[in-house]
mmCIF file of C-alpha atoms in Angstrom:
data_model
loop_
_atom_site.group_PDB
_atom_site.id
_atom_site.type_symbol
_atom_site.label_atom_id
_atom_site.label_comp_id
_atom_site.label_asym_id
_atom_site.label_seq_id
_atom_site.Cartn_x
_atom_site.Cartn_y
_atom_site.Cartn_z
ATOM 1 C CA MET A 157 82.886 114.192 90.352
ATOM 2 C CA ILE A 158 86.409 113.230 91.398
ATOM 3 C CA SER A 159 87.302 114.304 94.906
ATOM 4 C CA ARG A 160 90.144 116.687 95.786
ATOM 5 C CA ARG A 161 91.610 113.885 97.863
ATOM 6 C CA SER A 162 91.987 111.698 94.783
ATOM 7 C CA VAL A 163 93.356 114.546 92.675
ATOM 8 C CA LEU A 164 96.042 115.435 95.194
ATOM 9 C CA CYS A 165 96.943 111.794 95.603
ATOM 10 C CA TRP A 166 97.473 111.361 91.886
ATOM 11 C CA LEU A 167 99.338 114.621 91.420
ATOM 12 C CA GLY A 168 102.037 113.337 93.721
ATOM 13 C CA VAL A 169 101.533 115.351 96.899
ATOM 14 C CA SER A 170 103.771 113.766 99.527
ATOM 15 C CA ALA A 171 102.952 112.946 103.127
ATOM 16 C CA GLY A 172 103.232 116.603 104.128
ATOM 17 C CA GLY A 173 100.442 117.706 101.802
ATOM 18 C CA ALA A 174 96.723 117.551 102.388
ATOM 19 C CA GLY A 175 94.911 114.600 100.867
ATOM 20 C CA ALA A 176 97.865 112.296 100.151
ATOM 21 C CA LEU A 177 97.117 108.619 100.337
ATOM 22 C CA ASN A 178 98.677 106.587 103.135
ATOM 23 C CA THR A 179 100.297 104.404 100.485
ATOM 24 C CA PHE A 180 102.515 107.242 99.304
ATOM 25 C CA SER A 181 103.324 108.572 102.748
ATOM 26 C CA PHE A 182 104.347 105.044 103.694
ATOM 27 C CA ALA A 183 106.596 104.942 100.624
ATOM 28 C CA LYS A 184 108.678 107.881 101.855
ATOM 29 C CA ASN A 185 110.072 105.786 104.703
ATOM 30 C CA THR A 186 110.409 102.496 102.859
ATOM 31 C CA ARG A 187 113.500 101.387 101.001
ATOM 32 C CA PRO A 188 113.283 98.504 98.518
ATOM 33 C CA GLU A 189 116.069 95.951 98.544
ATOM 34 C CA ASN A 190 118.677 95.846 95.803
ATOM 35 C CA GLY A 191 117.333 94.334 92.607
ATOM 36 C CA THR A 192 113.738 95.414 93.251
ATOM 37 C CA ARG A 193 111.570 97.895 91.405
ATOM 38 C CA VAL A 194 108.554 99.985 92.388
ATOM 39 C CA ILE A 195 105.446 100.145 90.191
ATOM 40 C CA ALA A 196 102.822 102.862 90.582
ATOM 41 C CA CYS A 197 99.371 101.747 89.399
ATOM 42 C CA GLU A 198 96.876 104.535 88.679
ATOM 43 C CA SER A 199 93.294 103.690 87.687
ATOM 44 C CA PHE A 200 91.371 106.555 86.069
ATOM 45 C CA CYS A 201 87.628 105.777 86.279
ATOM 46 C CA VAL A 202 85.729 107.760 83.618
ATOM 47 C CA THR A 203 82.271 109.066 84.449
ATOM 48 C CA ASN A 204 80.676 108.060 81.139
ATOM 49 C CA PRO A 205 81.820 106.695 77.726
ATOM 50 C CA ASP A 206 81.351 110.017 75.929
ATOM 51 C CA GLN A 207 84.202 111.466 77.987
ATOM 52 C CA VAL A 208 86.790 108.809 77.106
ATOM 53 C CA PRO A 209 88.306 110.959 74.293
ATOM 54 C CA LEU A 210 88.971 113.730 76.825
ATOM 55 C CA LEU A 211 90.928 111.397 79.100
ATOM 56 C CA ARG A 212 92.781 109.884 76.143
ATOM 57 C CA SER A 213 93.792 113.342 74.984
ATOM 58 C CA TYR A 214 94.939 114.320 78.472
ATOM 59 C CA ILE A 215 97.103 111.203 78.893
ATOM 60 C CA ALA A 216 98.462 110.987 75.333
ATOM 61 C CA ASP A 217 99.016 114.695 74.670
ATOM 62 C CA THR A 218 99.974 116.025 78.102
ATOM 63 C CA LEU A 219 100.768 113.447 80.772
ATOM 64 C CA LEU A 220 102.904 110.979 78.800
ATOM 65 C CA PRO A 221 104.978 113.680 77.050
ATOM 66 C CA CYS A 222 105.560 115.346 80.414
ATOM 67 C CA MET A 223 106.664 112.043 81.933
ATOM 68 C CA ARG A 224 108.973 111.392 78.989
ATOM 69 C CA GLN A 225 110.629 114.803 79.334
ATOM 70 C CA SER A 226 110.764 114.723 83.125
ATOM 71 C CA HIS A 227 112.164 111.211 83.527
ATOM 72 C CA ASN A 228 111.709 108.581 80.859
ATOM 73 C CA VAL A 229 110.587 105.697 83.092
ATOM 74 C CA PRO A 230 109.007 102.549 81.585
ATOM 75 C CA ARG A 231 105.232 102.884 81.399
ATOM 76 C CA MET A 232 102.189 101.245 79.893
ATOM 77 C CA CYS A 233 98.549 102.337 79.494
ATOM 78 C CA LEU A 234 95.670 99.859 79.471
ATOM 79 C CA GLU A 235 91.963 100.397 78.855
ATOM 80 C CA ALA A 236 89.386 98.222 80.600
ATOM 81 C CA VAL A 237 87.319 95.695 78.660
ATOM 82 C CA VAL A 238 85.753 93.897 81.643
ATOM 83 C CA ALA A 239 86.141 95.539 85.065
ATOM 84 C CA PRO A 240 84.066 96.695 88.050
ATOM 85 C CA HIS A 241 84.153 100.189 86.525
ATOM 86 C CA VAL A 242 84.108 100.775 82.764
ATOM 87 C CA PRO A 243 85.350 102.987 81.120
ATOM 88 C CA GLN A 244 88.644 102.905 82.987
ATOM 89 C CA THR A 245 92.284 103.499 82.090
ATOM 90 C CA LEU A 246 95.148 101.934 84.030
ATOM 91 C CA LEU A 247 98.565 103.593 83.941
ATOM 92 C CA LEU A 248 101.558 101.525 85.094
ATOM 93 C CA THR A 249 104.911 103.246 85.652
ATOM 94 C CA VAL A 250 108.093 101.504 86.776
ATOM 95 C CA TYR A 251 110.682 103.157 89.020
ATOM 96 C CA SER A 252 114.039 102.127 90.461
ATOM 97 C CA GLY A 253 112.807 102.973 93.966
ATOM 98 C CA PHE A 254 110.455 105.088 96.048
ATOM 99 C CA ASP A 255 112.696 108.150 95.942
ATOM 100 C CA GLU A 256 112.595 108.209 92.153
ATOM 101 C CA MET A 257 108.827 107.685 92.153
ATOM 102 C CA LEU A 258 108.195 110.583 94.532
ATOM 103 C CA GLN A 259 110.604 112.883 92.718
ATOM 104 C CA VAL A 260 109.008 112.219 89.336
ATOM 105 C CA ARG A 261 105.500 112.661 90.735
ATOM 106 C CA ALA A 262 106.510 115.955 92.337
ATOM 107 C CA ARG A 263 107.924 117.266 89.045
ATOM 108 C CA ILE A 264 104.770 116.278 87.173
ATOM 109 C CA ALA A 265 102.595 117.866 89.858
ATOM 110 C CA SER A 266 104.388 121.180 89.432
ATOM 111 C CA ASP A 267 104.280 121.194 85.618
ATOM 112 C CA SER A 268 102.037 124.012 84.389
ATOM 113 C CA ARG A 269 100.857 122.001 81.359
ATOM 114 C CA VAL A 270 99.674 119.150 83.554
ATOM 115 C CA ARG A 271 97.929 121.513 85.950
ATOM 116 C CA ARG A 272 96.091 123.304 83.156
ATOM 117 C CA ALA A 273 95.053 120.066 81.463
ATOM 118 C CA TRP A 274 93.989 118.518 84.771
ATOM 119 C CA ALA A 275 91.889 121.582 85.536
ATOM 120 C CA GLY A 276 90.056 120.918 82.276
ATOM 121 C CA ILE A 277 89.482 117.293 83.270
ATOM 122 C CA GLU A 278 88.046 118.453 86.594
ATOM 123 C CA SER A 279 85.905 121.164 85.027
ATOM 124 C CA ALA A 280 84.350 118.698 82.566
ATOM 125 C CA GLN A 281 83.816 116.160 85.399
ATOM 126 C CA VAL A 282 85.513 113.497 83.284
ATOM 127 C CA LEU A 283 86.525 111.269 86.198
ATOM 128 C CA ASP A 284 84.517 109.525 88.854
ATOM 129 C CA ASP A 285 87.578 108.408 90.805
ATOM 130 C CA VAL A 286 91.334 107.867 90.669
ATOM 131 C CA ARG A 287 92.594 104.797 92.516
ATOM 132 C CA SER A 288 96.247 104.247 93.341
ATOM 133 C CA GLN A 289 98.378 101.425 94.620
ATOM 134 C CA VAL A 290 102.121 100.754 94.750
ATOM 135 C CA LEU A 291 103.745 97.400 94.092
ATOM 136 C CA MET A 292 107.227 96.138 94.894
ATOM 137 C CA VAL A 293 108.635 93.660 92.388
ATOM 138 C CA ASN A 294 111.861 91.833 91.708
ATOM 139 C CA ALA A 295 113.618 93.240 88.652
ATOM 140 C CA GLU A 296 113.026 89.972 86.786
ATOM 141 C CA SER A 297 109.313 90.067 87.630
ATOM 142 C CA VAL A 298 108.507 93.103 85.480
ATOM 143 C CA ARG A 299 108.725 92.886 81.686
ATOM 144 C CA LEU A 300 106.594 95.506 79.981
ATOM 145 C CA PRO A 301 105.934 94.493 76.356
ATOM 146 C CA ASP A 302 108.147 96.039 73.691
ATOM 147 C CA SER A 303 106.505 94.443 70.672
ATOM 148 C CA ALA A 304 103.580 95.479 68.507
ATOM 149 C CA MET A 305 102.182 91.978 69.149
ATOM 150 C CA ALA A 306 100.923 93.314 72.478
ATOM 151 C CA LYS A 307 98.454 95.551 70.645
ATOM 152 C CA SER A 308 96.213 92.638 69.641
ATOM 153 C CA GLY A 309 96.029 90.756 72.933
ATOM 154 C CA LEU A 310 94.383 91.117 76.326
ATOM 155 C CA PHE A 311 95.846 91.736 79.767
ATOM 156 C CA GLU A 312 94.310 90.444 82.957
ATOM 157 C CA VAL A 313 95.108 92.280 86.185
ATOM 158 C CA ARG A 314 94.492 89.778 88.984
ATOM 159 C CA THR A 315 95.032 90.406 92.690
ATOM 160 C CA TRP A 316 95.510 87.571 95.162
ATOM 161 C CA HIS A 317 95.220 87.518 98.932
ATOM 162 C CA ALA A 318 97.679 84.787 99.909
ATOM 163 C CA PRO A 319 98.526 84.275 103.605
ATOM 164 C CA ALA A 320 101.161 81.649 102.766
ATOM 165 C CA TRP A 321 103.065 84.116 100.558
ATOM 166 C CA ARG A 322 103.869 86.502 103.394
ATOM 167 C CA GLY A 323 107.587 86.437 102.552
ATOM 168 C CA GLY A 324 106.848 86.613 98.835
ATOM 169 C CA ALA A 325 105.399 84.103 96.406
ATOM 170 C CA ALA A 326 107.358 80.830 96.589
ATOM 171 C CA PRO A 327 109.278 79.671 93.495
ATOM 172 C CA GLU A 328 106.741 76.849 93.247
ATOM 173 C CA VAL A 329 104.050 79.428 92.408
ATOM 174 C CA SER A 330 105.994 80.613 89.363
ATOM 175 C CA SER A 331 106.573 76.998 88.361
ATOM 176 C CA VAL A 332 102.856 76.233 88.506
ATOM 177 C CA LEU A 333 101.944 79.363 86.542
ATOM 178 C CA ARG A 334 104.441 78.549 83.800
ATOM 179 C CA ARG A 335 103.077 75.019 83.557
ATOM 180 C CA ILE A 336 99.500 76.197 83.004
ATOM 181 C CA GLY A 337 100.553 78.810 80.428
ATOM 182 C CA VAL A 338 100.428 81.948 82.595
ATOM 183 C CA ASP A 339 103.437 84.205 81.994
ATOM 184 C CA PRO A 340 103.017 87.483 83.947
ATOM 185 C CA ILE A 341 104.663 90.680 82.754
ATOM 186 C CA VAL A 342 104.229 92.064 86.301
ATOM 187 C CA ALA A 343 104.183 90.097 89.559
ATOM 188 C CA GLY A 344 104.354 92.365 92.585
ATOM 189 C CA ALA A 345 103.474 92.667 96.262
ATOM 190 C CA THR A 346 101.226 95.509 97.436
ATOM 191 C CA VAL A 347 103.237 97.888 99.636
ATOM 192 C CA ALA A 348 100.516 98.993 102.069
ATOM 193 C CA GLY A 349 96.821 98.644 102.712
ATOM 194 C CA GLU A 350 94.315 96.125 103.960
ATOM 195 C CA HIS A 351 94.237 92.339 103.582
ATOM 196 C CA LEU A 352 97.977 91.857 103.294
ATOM 197 C CA PRO A 353 99.866 89.981 102.002
ATOM 198 C CA ARG A 354 98.357 90.889 98.627
ATOM 199 C CA PHE A 355 99.920 90.278 95.226
ATOM 200 C CA THR A 356 99.001 91.689 91.827
ATOM 201 C CA TYR A 357 99.784 89.988 88.528
ATOM 202 C CA VAL A 358 99.442 91.440 85.032
ATOM 203 C CA VAL A 359 99.063 88.531 82.618
ATOM 204 C CA PRO A 360 98.875 88.728 78.810
ATOM 205 C CA PHE A 361 96.522 86.396 76.944
ATOM 206 C CA ASP A 362 95.825 85.989 73.242
ATOM 207 C CA ASP A 363 92.071 86.079 73.850
ATOM 208 C CA MET A 364 89.351 85.289 76.401
ATOM 209 C CA ALA A 365 89.298 81.601 75.482
ATOM 210 C CA ALA A 366 93.022 81.247 76.229
ATOM 211 C CA ARG A 367 92.475 82.973 79.560
ATOM 212 C CA ARG A 368 89.631 80.658 80.576
ATOM 213 C CA GLN A 369 91.631 77.566 79.630
ATOM 214 C CA ALA A 370 94.696 78.677 81.587
ATOM 215 C CA TRP A 371 92.844 79.324 84.846
ATOM 216 C CA ALA A 372 90.898 76.061 84.429
ATOM 217 C CA ARG A 373 94.250 74.256 84.296
ATOM 218 C CA LEU A 374 95.274 75.966 87.541
ATOM 219 C CA ASP A 375 92.237 74.580 89.368
ATOM 220 C CA GLU A 376 93.213 71.083 88.221
ATOM 221 C CA ASP A 377 96.957 71.310 88.902
ATOM 222 C CA ALA A 378 98.046 68.763 91.534
ATOM 223 C CA GLN A 379 100.895 70.879 92.926
ATOM 224 C CA TRP A 380 98.656 73.935 93.202
ATOM 225 C CA MET A 381 95.991 71.946 95.024
ATOM 226 C CA GLU A 382 98.585 70.647 97.475
ATOM 227 C CA MET A 383 99.875 74.177 98.119
ATOM 228 C CA GLN A 384 96.311 75.308 98.753
ATOM 229 C CA ARG A 385 95.742 72.478 101.247
ATOM 230 C CA GLU A 386 98.943 73.364 103.120
ATOM 231 C CA SER A 387 97.902 77.029 103.257
ATOM 232 C CA MET A 388 94.464 76.076 104.574
ATOM 233 C CA ASN A 389 96.019 73.910 107.288
ATOM 234 C CA ARG A 390 98.508 76.584 108.399
ATOM 235 C CA PHE A 391 96.607 79.833 107.853
ATOM 236 C CA GLY A 392 92.957 78.856 107.520
ATOM 237 C CA SER A 393 92.827 80.112 103.934
ATOM 238 C CA GLY A 394 94.360 79.353 100.571
ATOM 239 C CA ALA A 395 95.397 81.884 97.962
ATOM 240 C CA ARG A 396 92.272 83.484 96.526
ATOM 241 C CA ALA A 397 91.707 86.032 93.803
ATOM 242 C CA THR A 398 90.136 89.154 95.317
ATOM 243 C CA ALA A 399 90.030 91.303 92.158
ATOM 244 C CA LYS A 400 90.076 90.623 88.412
ATOM 245 C CA ALA A 401 89.859 92.922 85.420
ATOM 246 C CA ILE A 402 90.533 92.528 81.711
ATOM 247 C CA TYR A 403 92.248 95.252 79.693
ATOM 248 C CA LYS A 404 93.564 95.944 76.222
ATOM 249 C CA LEU A 405 96.563 98.079 75.358
ATOM 250 C CA ALA A 406 95.588 101.716 74.880
ATOM 251 C CA PRO A 407 96.233 102.899 71.314
ATOM 252 C CA TYR A 408 98.589 105.632 72.541
ATOM 253 C CA SER A 409 100.496 103.473 75.028
ATOM 254 C CA PRO A 410 104.307 103.385 74.871
ATOM 255 C CA LEU A 411 105.834 99.927 74.452
ATOM 256 C CA GLY A 412 108.754 98.868 76.604
#
C-alpha cells in the first residue's frame, strides 16, 4: 500500500508539512534563471494490472480536469511498456517556475474532488508507490507533442549521470544526439537528490527497432567516444545511463 509520505508528497504539501519530499522543500528556495522551465515528474506505480482502470479514471476524470481548471499548464501522461515497475503511469507537467509549481500543487491538494477521489485510490490500495522528481530545462529543451502522431509511437525516459555536464550538457551533446537520430522532447537537469549531476531525457521513437538502432549509433560515434574519454580522464567516469524505461502515450493524455 502507498505510504502517507508518498501521498503527501504528491498532493503538494510544502516544506512546512509532514512528509514532503526534500526535492519540493528545496524548490521553495530555488529560482530558475530567465528562459528556463520546471517540470514535475510523477510516477504512479500500480499494485497490479487489474487496478489500472481505477488509476486511469482518477487521472482522466478528476486530476486532469482539476489541473485544467486550476491552471492550464502543459502536461502529458505516459504508460509504461518496459520499466522496473509495470503497470506505471508517468505524469509530466511543465511550469514557468517553482512558485507556479507549488501554487498549482497547493490548489490541487485542497480541491475536494481530488481528495475524495484520492481517498478511493488509497482505500482500494491501487498504488504501490508514487515517485517524484523535478527537472529544470531551458525553454527550448521542452516540446511536448501536439500531434496525434504521438499516439502511435514510443517514448523512452533515460536518465544519465554525467560528471562532465556539471554546468549543463554541452552543445556538442545535442549535436551528437541529432546526428544519431535522437530528438528529445524533454532534456532537463535533476534539481536535487543523489548522484548529481543527473539529466533526464524523454525521447520519442517510432518503434523499438528505431530505438535500438539510434543508441547503437551513439556507441559508434567518434565525437561521443572522444567526449567519453575526456570525461574519464578528468572525472574518472563518462556519461552513463542509470535508468531507462519505455512508455506509450496514455489514451487520455492531453497533447501540447
